[in-house]
Short mmCIF file of C-alpha atoms and ligand atoms in Angstrom, two decimals:
data_model
loop_
_atom_site.label_atom_id
_atom_site.label_comp_id
_atom_site.label_asym_id
_atom_site.label_seq_id
_atom_site.Cartn_x
_atom_site.Cartn_y
_atom_site.Cartn_z
CA UNK A 26 12.42 27.20 29.41
CA UNK A 27 10.68 25.09 32.02
CA UNK A 28 13.07 22.08 32.88
CA UNK A 29 11.36 20.82 35.71
CA UNK A 30 8.28 18.75 34.26
CA UNK A 31 5.16 20.03 35.68
CA UNK A 32 3.03 16.96 36.16
CA UNK A 33 -0.30 19.12 35.31
CA UNK A 34 1.15 20.22 32.10
CA UNK A 35 2.23 16.81 31.06
CA UNK A 36 -1.30 15.50 31.89
CA UNK A 37 -2.80 18.25 29.71
CA UNK A 38 -0.38 17.49 27.05
CA UNK A 39 -1.40 13.82 26.91
CA UNK A 40 -5.02 14.57 26.54
CA UNK A 41 -4.37 16.87 23.56
CA UNK A 42 -2.80 14.25 21.53
CA UNK A 43 -4.89 13.76 18.31
CA UNK A 44 -4.20 10.19 17.72
CA UNK A 45 -6.44 7.63 18.97
CA UNK A 46 -5.89 7.06 22.78
CA UNK A 47 -6.78 3.21 22.44
CA UNK A 48 -3.54 3.02 20.23
CA UNK A 49 -1.28 2.13 23.25
CA UNK A 50 -4.13 2.87 25.65
CA UNK A 51 -3.30 3.23 29.53
CA UNK A 52 -0.09 1.36 29.05
CA UNK A 53 1.41 4.06 27.13
CA UNK A 54 4.80 4.66 28.40
CA UNK A 55 6.47 8.03 28.34
CA UNK A 56 10.01 7.60 27.21
CA UNK A 57 12.87 10.03 28.43
CA UNK A 58 16.02 8.21 27.47
CA UNK A 59 17.55 5.58 25.14
CA UNK A 60 20.93 4.07 24.80
CA UNK A 61 21.73 0.87 22.85
CA UNK A 62 19.29 -1.82 23.40
CA UNK A 63 17.56 0.15 26.45
CA UNK A 64 15.05 2.85 26.95
CA UNK A 65 14.04 4.56 30.24
CA UNK A 66 10.60 5.97 31.31
CA UNK A 67 9.66 9.24 33.15
CA UNK A 68 9.84 7.35 36.41
CA UNK A 69 13.39 6.36 35.73
CA UNK A 70 12.53 2.64 34.98
CA UNK A 71 14.84 0.93 32.56
CA UNK A 72 13.55 -1.50 29.89
CA UNK A 73 15.19 -3.82 27.38
CA UNK A 74 13.64 -2.84 23.97
CA UNK A 75 12.92 -5.73 21.89
CA UNK A 76 10.95 -3.44 19.49
CA UNK A 77 14.07 -1.23 18.42
CA UNK A 78 11.01 1.45 18.39
CA UNK A 79 9.23 -0.13 15.39
CA UNK A 80 12.08 -2.02 14.41
CA UNK A 81 13.85 1.15 13.39
CA UNK A 82 17.05 1.36 15.65
CA UNK A 83 19.07 -0.93 13.59
CA UNK A 84 22.10 0.21 15.81
CA UNK A 85 21.20 0.54 19.36
CA UNK A 86 19.80 3.87 20.24
CA UNK A 87 21.73 6.97 20.11
CA UNK A 88 24.87 5.23 18.87
CA UNK A 89 27.66 7.88 19.29
CA UNK A 90 28.81 7.73 15.75
CA UNK A 91 25.41 8.46 14.60
CA UNK A 92 24.78 11.15 16.95
CA UNK A 93 28.30 12.74 16.21
CA UNK A 94 27.61 12.59 12.50
CA UNK A 95 24.22 14.32 12.92
CA UNK A 96 25.56 17.08 15.19
CA UNK A 97 28.36 17.79 12.72
CA UNK A 98 25.80 18.03 9.84
CA UNK A 99 23.53 20.26 12.38
CA UNK A 100 26.34 22.83 12.24
CA UNK A 101 26.71 23.02 8.62
CA UNK A 102 23.32 22.92 7.09
CA UNK A 103 19.98 21.43 8.20
CA UNK A 104 17.46 22.18 5.42
CA UNK A 105 17.87 22.27 1.65
CA UNK A 106 14.99 22.22 -0.73
CA UNK A 107 15.02 19.48 -3.46
CA UNK A 108 16.25 21.70 -6.29
CA UNK A 109 19.78 21.59 -4.58
CA UNK A 110 22.06 18.83 -3.62
CA UNK A 111 23.98 18.75 -0.48
CA UNK A 112 27.25 16.74 0.32
CA UNK A 113 25.22 14.44 2.84
CA UNK A 114 22.91 13.56 -0.10
CA UNK A 115 25.62 12.91 -2.55
CA UNK A 116 27.58 10.94 -0.10
CA UNK A 117 24.91 8.81 1.09
CA UNK A 118 23.74 8.09 -2.48
CA UNK A 119 27.39 7.00 -3.41
CA UNK A 120 27.29 4.63 -0.29
CA UNK A 121 23.99 3.10 -1.01
CA UNK A 122 24.71 2.52 -4.68
CA UNK A 123 27.64 0.06 -3.40
CA UNK A 124 25.13 -2.06 -1.61
CA UNK A 125 21.87 -2.11 -3.63
CA UNK A 126 20.96 -5.34 -5.39
CA UNK A 127 21.35 -5.72 -9.10
CA UNK A 128 20.65 -2.60 -11.33
CA UNK A 129 18.76 -0.72 -8.57
CA UNK A 130 21.24 2.38 -8.84
CA UNK A 131 18.79 5.16 -8.79
CA UNK A 132 17.79 6.50 -5.53
CA UNK A 133 14.99 8.78 -4.31
CA UNK A 134 14.50 10.08 -0.86
CA UNK A 135 11.73 11.09 1.58
CA UNK A 136 11.13 10.87 5.37
CA UNK A 137 8.63 8.31 5.84
CA UNK A 138 7.99 4.77 4.63
CA UNK A 139 4.47 5.46 3.68
CA UNK A 140 5.57 8.32 1.31
CA UNK A 141 8.38 6.03 0.03
CA UNK A 142 5.45 3.54 -1.01
CA UNK A 143 3.70 6.36 -2.59
CA UNK A 144 6.89 7.26 -4.51
CA UNK A 145 7.42 3.88 -5.77
CA UNK A 146 3.73 3.64 -6.96
CA UNK A 147 4.06 6.85 -8.60
CA UNK A 148 7.28 5.81 -10.39
CA UNK A 149 5.50 2.58 -11.55
CA UNK A 150 2.48 4.67 -13.00
CA UNK A 151 5.05 6.95 -14.75
CA UNK A 152 6.53 3.96 -16.37
CA UNK A 153 3.33 2.21 -17.24
CA UNK A 154 1.02 5.29 -17.93
CA UNK A 155 -1.66 3.35 -19.68
CA UNK A 156 -2.24 1.04 -16.62
CA UNK A 157 -3.97 1.86 -13.32
CA UNK A 158 -4.16 -1.28 -11.25
CA UNK A 159 -1.70 -2.37 -8.70
CA UNK A 160 -1.81 -6.09 -7.00
CA UNK A 161 -1.01 -6.31 -3.34
CA UNK A 162 -1.12 -9.23 -1.06
CA UNK A 163 -4.01 -10.00 1.39
CA UNK A 164 -2.08 -9.46 4.57
CA UNK A 165 0.28 -6.76 3.31
CA UNK A 166 1.14 -3.62 5.30
CA UNK A 167 2.42 -0.65 3.31
CA UNK A 168 1.64 2.27 5.59
CA UNK A 169 -0.77 4.82 6.97
CA UNK A 170 -1.31 7.41 4.24
CA UNK A 171 -4.76 7.17 2.40
CA UNK A 172 -3.06 5.25 -0.47
CA UNK A 173 -1.12 3.08 1.40
CA UNK A 174 -3.97 2.14 3.89
CA UNK A 175 -5.83 1.13 0.80
CA UNK A 176 -2.93 -1.10 -0.31
CA UNK A 177 -2.64 -2.85 3.19
CA UNK A 178 -4.80 -5.51 4.88
CA UNK A 179 -8.36 -4.57 5.19
CA UNK A 180 -8.51 -2.19 7.97
CA UNK A 181 -11.47 -3.01 10.08
CA UNK A 182 -13.01 0.50 9.53
CA UNK A 183 -11.11 2.33 7.00
CA UNK A 184 -12.73 5.88 6.87
CA UNK A 185 -10.81 6.81 3.62
CA UNK A 186 -12.11 4.00 1.45
CA UNK A 187 -14.34 6.28 -0.58
CA UNK A 188 -11.17 7.71 -2.19
CA UNK A 189 -9.19 4.54 -2.59
CA UNK A 190 -7.06 4.08 -5.83
CA UNK A 191 -7.37 0.52 -7.59
CA UNK A 192 -5.82 -2.02 -5.59
CA UNK A 193 -6.58 -5.61 -5.71
CA UNK A 194 -5.52 -7.75 -2.85
CA UNK A 195 -4.50 -11.51 -3.90
CA UNK A 196 -3.84 -14.53 -1.65
CA UNK A 197 -0.27 -15.49 -0.85
CA UNK A 198 1.09 -18.85 0.72
CA UNK A 199 1.22 -19.09 4.55
CA UNK A 200 3.40 -22.11 5.71
CA UNK A 201 1.65 -22.14 9.16
CA UNK A 202 -1.72 -21.74 7.96
CA UNK A 203 -1.69 -23.38 4.53
CA UNK A 204 -5.19 -23.79 2.59
CA UNK A 205 -6.87 -27.03 3.06
CA UNK A 206 -4.43 -30.07 2.87
CA UNK A 207 -1.74 -28.38 1.08
CA UNK A 208 2.00 -27.97 1.86
CA UNK A 209 3.53 -24.52 1.37
CA UNK A 210 4.94 -25.23 -1.98
CA UNK A 211 1.51 -26.44 -3.44
CA UNK A 212 0.08 -23.44 -1.93
CA UNK A 213 2.67 -21.30 -3.49
CA UNK A 214 1.84 -22.67 -6.95
CA UNK A 215 -1.84 -22.18 -6.43
CA UNK A 216 -1.22 -18.55 -5.36
CA UNK A 217 0.90 -17.94 -8.23
CA UNK A 218 -1.70 -19.11 -10.68
CA UNK A 219 -4.54 -17.04 -8.98
CA UNK A 220 -2.33 -14.03 -9.18
CA UNK A 221 -1.63 -14.51 -12.87
CA UNK A 222 -5.42 -15.11 -13.31
CA UNK A 223 -6.06 -11.75 -11.67
CA UNK A 224 -3.55 -9.96 -13.96
CA UNK A 225 -5.10 -11.30 -17.09
CA UNK A 226 -8.85 -11.66 -16.08
CA UNK A 227 -9.36 -10.04 -12.71
CA UNK A 228 -9.08 -6.29 -13.31
CA UNK A 229 -10.32 -3.72 -15.47
CA UNK A 230 -7.44 -2.27 -17.46
CA UNK A 231 -3.74 -3.25 -17.18
CA UNK A 232 -1.58 -3.92 -14.00
CA UNK A 233 1.09 -1.47 -13.59
CA UNK A 234 2.79 -2.97 -10.55
CA UNK A 235 2.73 -5.82 -8.03
CA UNK A 236 3.89 -4.91 -4.68
CA UNK A 237 5.16 -7.33 -2.11
CA UNK A 238 6.72 -7.38 1.21
CA UNK A 239 9.39 -10.01 0.95
CA UNK A 240 8.58 -11.01 4.56
CA UNK A 241 5.30 -9.74 5.66
CA UNK A 242 5.74 -7.65 8.85
CA UNK A 243 2.64 -6.01 10.33
CA UNK A 244 0.43 -8.56 8.60
CA UNK A 245 1.52 -11.53 10.69
CA UNK A 246 5.19 -12.10 9.94
CA UNK A 247 4.49 -14.43 7.18
CA UNK A 248 7.53 -15.90 5.41
CA UNK A 249 7.06 -16.80 1.80
CA UNK A 250 8.87 -19.63 0.04
CA UNK A 251 11.49 -18.71 -2.51
CA UNK A 252 9.40 -20.28 -5.10
CA UNK A 253 6.76 -17.60 -4.54
CA UNK A 254 9.06 -14.84 -4.94
CA UNK A 255 10.70 -16.35 -7.98
CA UNK A 256 7.13 -16.97 -9.59
CA UNK A 257 5.92 -13.38 -8.86
CA UNK A 258 9.05 -11.98 -10.67
CA UNK A 259 8.30 -14.36 -13.55
CA UNK A 260 4.71 -12.98 -13.78
CA UNK A 261 6.04 -9.38 -13.75
CA UNK A 262 8.44 -10.21 -16.47
CA UNK A 263 5.88 -12.14 -18.70
CA UNK A 264 3.18 -9.07 -18.53
CA UNK A 265 5.50 -5.99 -18.32
CA UNK A 266 4.60 -5.37 -14.78
CA UNK A 267 6.75 -3.31 -12.48
CA UNK A 268 7.81 -5.44 -9.21
CA UNK A 269 7.82 -3.46 -6.19
CA UNK A 270 9.46 -5.00 -3.05
CA UNK A 271 8.61 -3.14 0.13
CA UNK A 272 11.73 -3.62 2.15
CA UNK A 273 11.09 -0.79 4.70
CA UNK A 274 10.91 -3.39 7.55
CA UNK A 275 13.17 -5.99 6.10
CA UNK A 276 16.08 -4.05 4.67
CA UNK A 277 19.40 -2.99 6.16
CA UNK A 278 20.33 -6.11 8.07
CA UNK A 279 17.24 -6.96 9.91
CA UNK A 280 16.86 -10.50 8.15
CA UNK A 281 20.72 -11.23 8.44
CA UNK A 282 21.19 -10.10 5.05
CA UNK A 283 21.69 -6.44 3.88
CA UNK A 284 18.32 -6.88 2.07
CA UNK A 285 15.86 -9.62 1.69
CA UNK A 286 16.43 -9.45 -1.95
CA UNK A 287 19.95 -10.83 -1.25
CA UNK A 288 18.48 -13.70 0.77
CA UNK A 289 16.06 -14.78 -2.08
CA UNK A 290 18.17 -13.80 -5.01
CA UNK A 291 15.46 -11.72 -6.55
CA UNK A 292 15.85 -8.24 -7.98
CA UNK A 293 12.74 -6.20 -7.95
CA UNK A 294 12.35 -3.15 -10.29
CA UNK A 295 11.82 -0.83 -7.48
CA UNK A 296 12.71 -1.41 -3.77
CA UNK A 297 11.42 0.80 -0.90
CA UNK A 298 13.46 1.28 2.16
CA UNK A 299 12.79 3.17 5.58
CA UNK A 300 13.12 2.36 9.25
CA UNK A 301 16.60 0.91 10.05
CA UNK A 302 18.58 3.20 7.53
CA UNK A 303 18.48 6.39 9.56
CA UNK A 304 19.94 4.91 12.82
CA UNK A 305 16.72 6.57 14.60
CA UNK A 306 16.52 9.50 12.34
CA UNK A 307 13.64 9.81 9.78
CA UNK A 308 14.56 8.60 6.47
CA UNK A 309 13.05 6.67 3.79
CA UNK A 310 13.02 6.38 -0.15
CA UNK A 311 13.16 4.08 -3.12
CA UNK A 312 15.98 2.30 -5.17
CA UNK A 313 14.85 2.08 -8.72
CA UNK A 314 16.16 0.21 -11.67
CA UNK A 315 18.49 1.80 -14.41
CA UNK A 316 15.76 0.72 -16.94
CA UNK A 317 13.16 2.82 -15.29
CA UNK A 318 12.40 6.33 -16.43
CA UNK A 319 12.89 8.87 -13.44
CA UNK A 320 10.65 11.65 -12.31
CA UNK A 321 10.56 14.95 -14.10
CA UNK A 322 10.84 18.32 -12.27
CA UNK A 323 7.96 18.71 -9.97
CA UNK A 324 6.62 15.28 -9.99
CA UNK A 325 7.83 14.23 -6.65
CA UNK A 326 9.49 17.27 -4.87
CA UNK A 327 8.72 17.40 -1.32
CA UNK A 328 9.79 20.36 0.80
CA UNK A 329 11.52 18.19 3.27
CA UNK A 330 12.43 15.50 0.82
CA UNK A 331 16.03 15.44 1.80
CA UNK A 332 16.70 16.12 5.58
CA UNK A 333 20.59 16.50 5.53
CA UNK A 334 20.72 15.62 9.25
CA UNK A 335 18.98 12.21 8.67
CA UNK A 336 21.19 11.61 5.74
CA UNK A 337 24.35 12.19 7.86
CA UNK A 338 23.04 9.86 10.41
CA UNK A 339 22.19 7.20 7.47
CA UNK A 340 25.88 7.45 6.35
CA UNK A 341 27.17 6.63 9.74
CA UNK A 342 24.51 4.01 10.26
CA UNK A 343 25.24 2.28 6.90
CA UNK A 344 28.98 2.40 7.72
CA UNK A 345 28.45 0.93 11.15
CA UNK A 346 26.33 -1.82 9.81
CA UNK A 347 29.14 -2.73 7.53
CA UNK A 348 31.86 -2.17 9.82
CA UNK A 349 30.55 -4.19 12.78
CA UNK A 350 29.27 -6.99 10.76
CA UNK A 351 25.89 -6.48 12.05
CA UNK A 352 24.24 -8.63 9.32
CA UNK A 353 26.18 -11.56 10.60
CA UNK A 354 25.28 -10.58 14.27
CA UNK A 355 21.57 -10.43 13.26
CA UNK A 356 21.88 -13.78 11.63
CA UNK A 357 23.74 -15.44 14.75
CA UNK A 358 21.42 -13.76 17.35
CA UNK A 359 18.26 -14.56 15.29
CA UNK A 360 19.39 -18.31 14.96
CA UNK A 361 20.11 -18.40 18.75
CA UNK A 362 16.66 -16.74 19.48
CA UNK A 363 14.72 -18.98 17.07
CA UNK A 364 16.43 -22.12 18.25
CA UNK A 365 15.63 -21.25 21.93
CA UNK A 366 11.90 -20.51 21.13
CA UNK A 367 11.53 -23.78 19.21
CA UNK A 368 12.80 -25.45 22.31
CA UNK A 369 10.43 -23.48 24.51
CA UNK A 370 7.59 -24.30 22.18
CA UNK A 371 8.19 -27.95 23.08
CA UNK A 372 7.26 -26.98 26.66
CA UNK A 373 4.68 -24.06 26.33
CA UNK A 374 1.53 -25.13 24.98
CA UNK A 375 0.80 -21.46 23.89
CA UNK A 376 3.45 -21.08 21.25
CA UNK A 377 2.01 -22.30 17.96
CA UNK A 378 4.92 -21.33 15.46
CA UNK A 379 8.27 -19.66 15.77
CA UNK A 380 9.47 -17.48 12.68
CA UNK A 381 12.67 -15.89 11.49
CA UNK A 382 14.82 -15.20 9.59
CA UNK A 383 17.75 -13.24 11.35
CA UNK A 384 16.30 -10.83 13.91
CA UNK A 385 12.96 -10.71 12.27
CA UNK A 386 12.03 -12.95 15.07
CA UNK A 387 8.28 -13.66 16.17
CA UNK A 388 6.14 -16.32 17.76
CA UNK A 389 2.26 -17.01 17.22
CA UNK A 390 0.29 -17.64 20.39
CA UNK A 391 -2.48 -20.23 19.94
CA UNK A 392 -5.28 -21.44 22.43
CA UNK A 393 -4.78 -24.83 20.86
CA UNK A 394 -1.80 -26.24 18.90
CA UNK A 395 -3.95 -28.58 16.78
CA UNK A 396 -6.72 -26.20 15.72
CA UNK A 397 -4.29 -23.12 15.62
CA UNK A 398 -6.86 -20.96 17.20
CA UNK A 399 -5.26 -17.56 17.79
CA UNK A 400 -4.93 -16.14 21.30
CA UNK A 401 -4.84 -12.41 20.98
CA UNK A 402 -5.32 -12.27 24.69
CA UNK A 403 -2.30 -14.27 25.39
CA UNK A 404 -0.33 -11.85 23.18
CA UNK A 405 -1.71 -8.86 25.17
CA UNK A 406 -0.79 -10.69 28.61
CA UNK A 407 2.73 -11.26 27.34
CA UNK A 408 3.12 -7.63 26.64
CA UNK A 409 1.78 -6.47 29.89
CA UNK A 410 3.54 -8.94 32.15
CA UNK A 411 6.81 -8.55 30.36
CA UNK A 412 6.70 -4.78 30.91
CA UNK A 413 6.38 -5.56 34.67
CA UNK A 414 9.66 -7.32 34.27
CA UNK A 415 11.30 -4.47 32.37
CA UNK A 416 11.06 -6.06 28.83
CA UNK A 417 9.29 -4.65 25.81
CA UNK A 418 8.17 -6.94 23.24
CA UNK A 419 6.39 -6.12 19.91
CA UNK A 420 2.83 -7.08 19.66
CA UNK A 421 0.64 -7.51 16.57
CA UNK A 422 -2.31 -5.20 16.42
CA UNK A 423 -2.98 -6.74 13.07
CA UNK A 424 -6.81 -7.09 12.28
CA UNK A 425 -6.55 -10.69 11.10
CA UNK A 426 -5.20 -12.51 14.09
CA UNK A 427 -3.47 -10.14 16.58
CA UNK A 428 -1.67 -13.05 18.30
CA UNK A 429 1.87 -12.40 17.30
CA UNK A 430 4.76 -11.55 19.89
CA UNK A 431 7.86 -9.97 18.19
CA UNK A 432 11.32 -10.12 19.52
CA UNK A 433 13.33 -7.68 17.42
CA UNK A 434 15.82 -5.83 19.51
CA UNK A 435 18.66 -3.66 17.58
CA UNK A 436 21.02 -5.65 15.45
CA UNK A 437 23.90 -5.01 17.77
CA UNK A 438 21.88 -6.47 20.72
CA UNK A 439 24.22 -8.69 22.89
CA UNK A 440 23.80 -12.40 23.41
CA UNK A 441 23.26 -11.66 27.22
CA UNK A 442 20.33 -9.25 26.56
CA UNK A 443 18.75 -11.56 24.29
CA UNK A 444 19.20 -14.45 26.59
CA UNK A 445 17.61 -12.37 29.39
CA UNK A 446 14.61 -11.41 27.11
CA UNK A 447 14.05 -15.00 26.27
CA UNK A 448 14.08 -15.99 30.02
CA UNK A 449 11.43 -13.36 30.71
CA UNK A 450 9.24 -14.57 27.83
CA UNK A 451 9.51 -18.10 29.04
CA UNK A 452 8.49 -17.04 32.57
CA UNK A 453 5.61 -14.91 31.64
CA UNK A 454 4.27 -17.57 29.29
CA UNK A 455 4.38 -20.04 32.24
CA UNK A 456 2.33 -17.65 34.33
CA UNK A 457 -0.24 -17.08 31.72
CA UNK A 458 -0.55 -20.82 31.23
CA UNK A 459 -0.88 -21.21 34.90
CA UNK A 460 -3.45 -18.46 35.07
CA UNK A 461 -5.42 -19.60 32.11
CA UNK A 462 -5.17 -16.07 30.91
CA UNK A 463 -5.56 -16.96 27.20
C1 PLP B 283 6.58 -2.90 5.09
C2 PLP B 283 6.14 -1.57 5.31
N1 PLP B 283 5.82 -0.70 4.62
C3 PLP B 283 5.51 0.70 4.87
C4 PLP B 283 5.61 0.97 6.20
C5 PLP B 283 5.00 2.49 6.52
O1 PLP B 283 6.22 3.12 7.16
P1 PLP B 283 6.01 4.54 7.98
O2 PLP B 283 5.49 4.13 9.21
O3 PLP B 283 7.42 5.04 7.97
O4 PLP B 283 5.29 5.36 7.20
C6 PLP B 283 5.76 0.09 7.14
C7 PLP B 283 5.82 0.57 8.69
O5 PLP B 283 5.66 -0.20 9.47
C8 PLP B 283 6.08 -1.31 6.85
O6 PLP B 283 6.41 -2.20 7.79
#
C-alpha cells in the first residue's frame, strides 16, 4: 500500500468525486484525524469542530469506548444478513427499549437517516393501506433519497420531481418570522387549523401520515411551540393518522433531553433516529408503537440493514451518553452558549435571533434587525473567517434563507472549548461588520 500521499494522485482523486463540486467548493477541507471536539486537516492544522460532522459525533470523535467496542465486534462478526440475529443487535435493541418514549418499543434498523424516513413512511402505508398522502411541513428536511427529497423543503431544482410520491407541504409556526401581526401562539393555532383543513379538504384520498421534525434542522432551526406539537398529535388522533417524528437530528441528547419527544411530552406513533446514535459509525432506524403492525418477511430487508460494528459502537455510545450525563451537559453548555449569544446580539447588529434548546444552537444573521432581511453573505463570511481562526461552524445551505450559523459541537464539548468558539464568533462578526461584508 502507498503510505506516503502522492499529491498528484490525491488531486486526481478529488476531480473524480461524483458529487457536485459546489457542495463545499474550494473550501473543502481534507480531514485526516479526529479526536474529541477536534479535527485535523492534511496540512496538520487543528480545528475545533462545532459541526460534530453533521451533528453526528454525539460523543467527541473516536471516543476510546466506542472504538474498543467496534474493534471487539470486528474480530467476531462484521456482517449478517437480516434473516439472522446477532448479539450486537439484540443487546442494542434491549438497551434502546429502556430509553424510548411511551410505547415505542419496536425497533427497525438501517444505516442512513434517509432510509429510516423511508422505513417510517413504509410502515405508515402498511398500517393505513387505503391512504396515499403524507403531510409534511414547508421547511422540513427529511433526507436526500428520491422520496425524502420530495418530503423536504422545495429543492431549487429537484431533478427527481417527476417520480415524486404524494406529499403535501403545510405551513408551520415560526416564532422569529410569524405571519402578519401574529404572535407565535396565534400562528400555531392558525397553522393547526390549516393542517386540519388540508387533511379533510386539501388532498385526494386519505392521509396516512403527518411527518414532523420536532425542531426543524436543515430548514432553518425553527423551534415550534409546544401547543403546535400537541395540536398535531390531536389532529392525528382525530383522523386516525400515523404521527411520525423525525428525530434523526434531535435525538440522543442533542436538545438536552434524550429525545425531543421527552422535552415536549408528545409520543408519536413512529420516531426516526440516526446521526448521534452511532458515535461516528453509520446507524439509523425507527422506533414504532406496539399498536402498529410490523413488516412481513421481505417488506423491508436490506443487505446491510444491520451492521454489527455500528451496533456495537451504538451500545457503547448510548451507555456513555447515560453514564457521562451528556444530556445534562448539552443542556448546561447550550444554556451558556445561548446566553452568551443573546448578550452578543445586543452588541452585534448582524445577529437577528438566537435559538436552542440544548446544543441545538444557532443564530440567524440579518442585514437589518427591523426588517429581518437575511444575510447569507454574512453566514458565508463567518464560516470562511472562522476557518482561518481554526474553528468550524455549521452553515445553512437551506434554499429558503441560507443565513444560519450553527454551533453544535459534540455533547461532551468542554466549557473552555465552547468559550473559545464563541470568542472567535464574536471577533469574526466584528470584522464582518467593520468591513461591511454582509
Ligand atoms: C431531520 C433529518 N432527517 C433525515 C436526515 C437524513 O439523514 P441522512 O443524511 O443520514 O440520510 C437528516 C440529515 O440531515 C435530518 O436532519
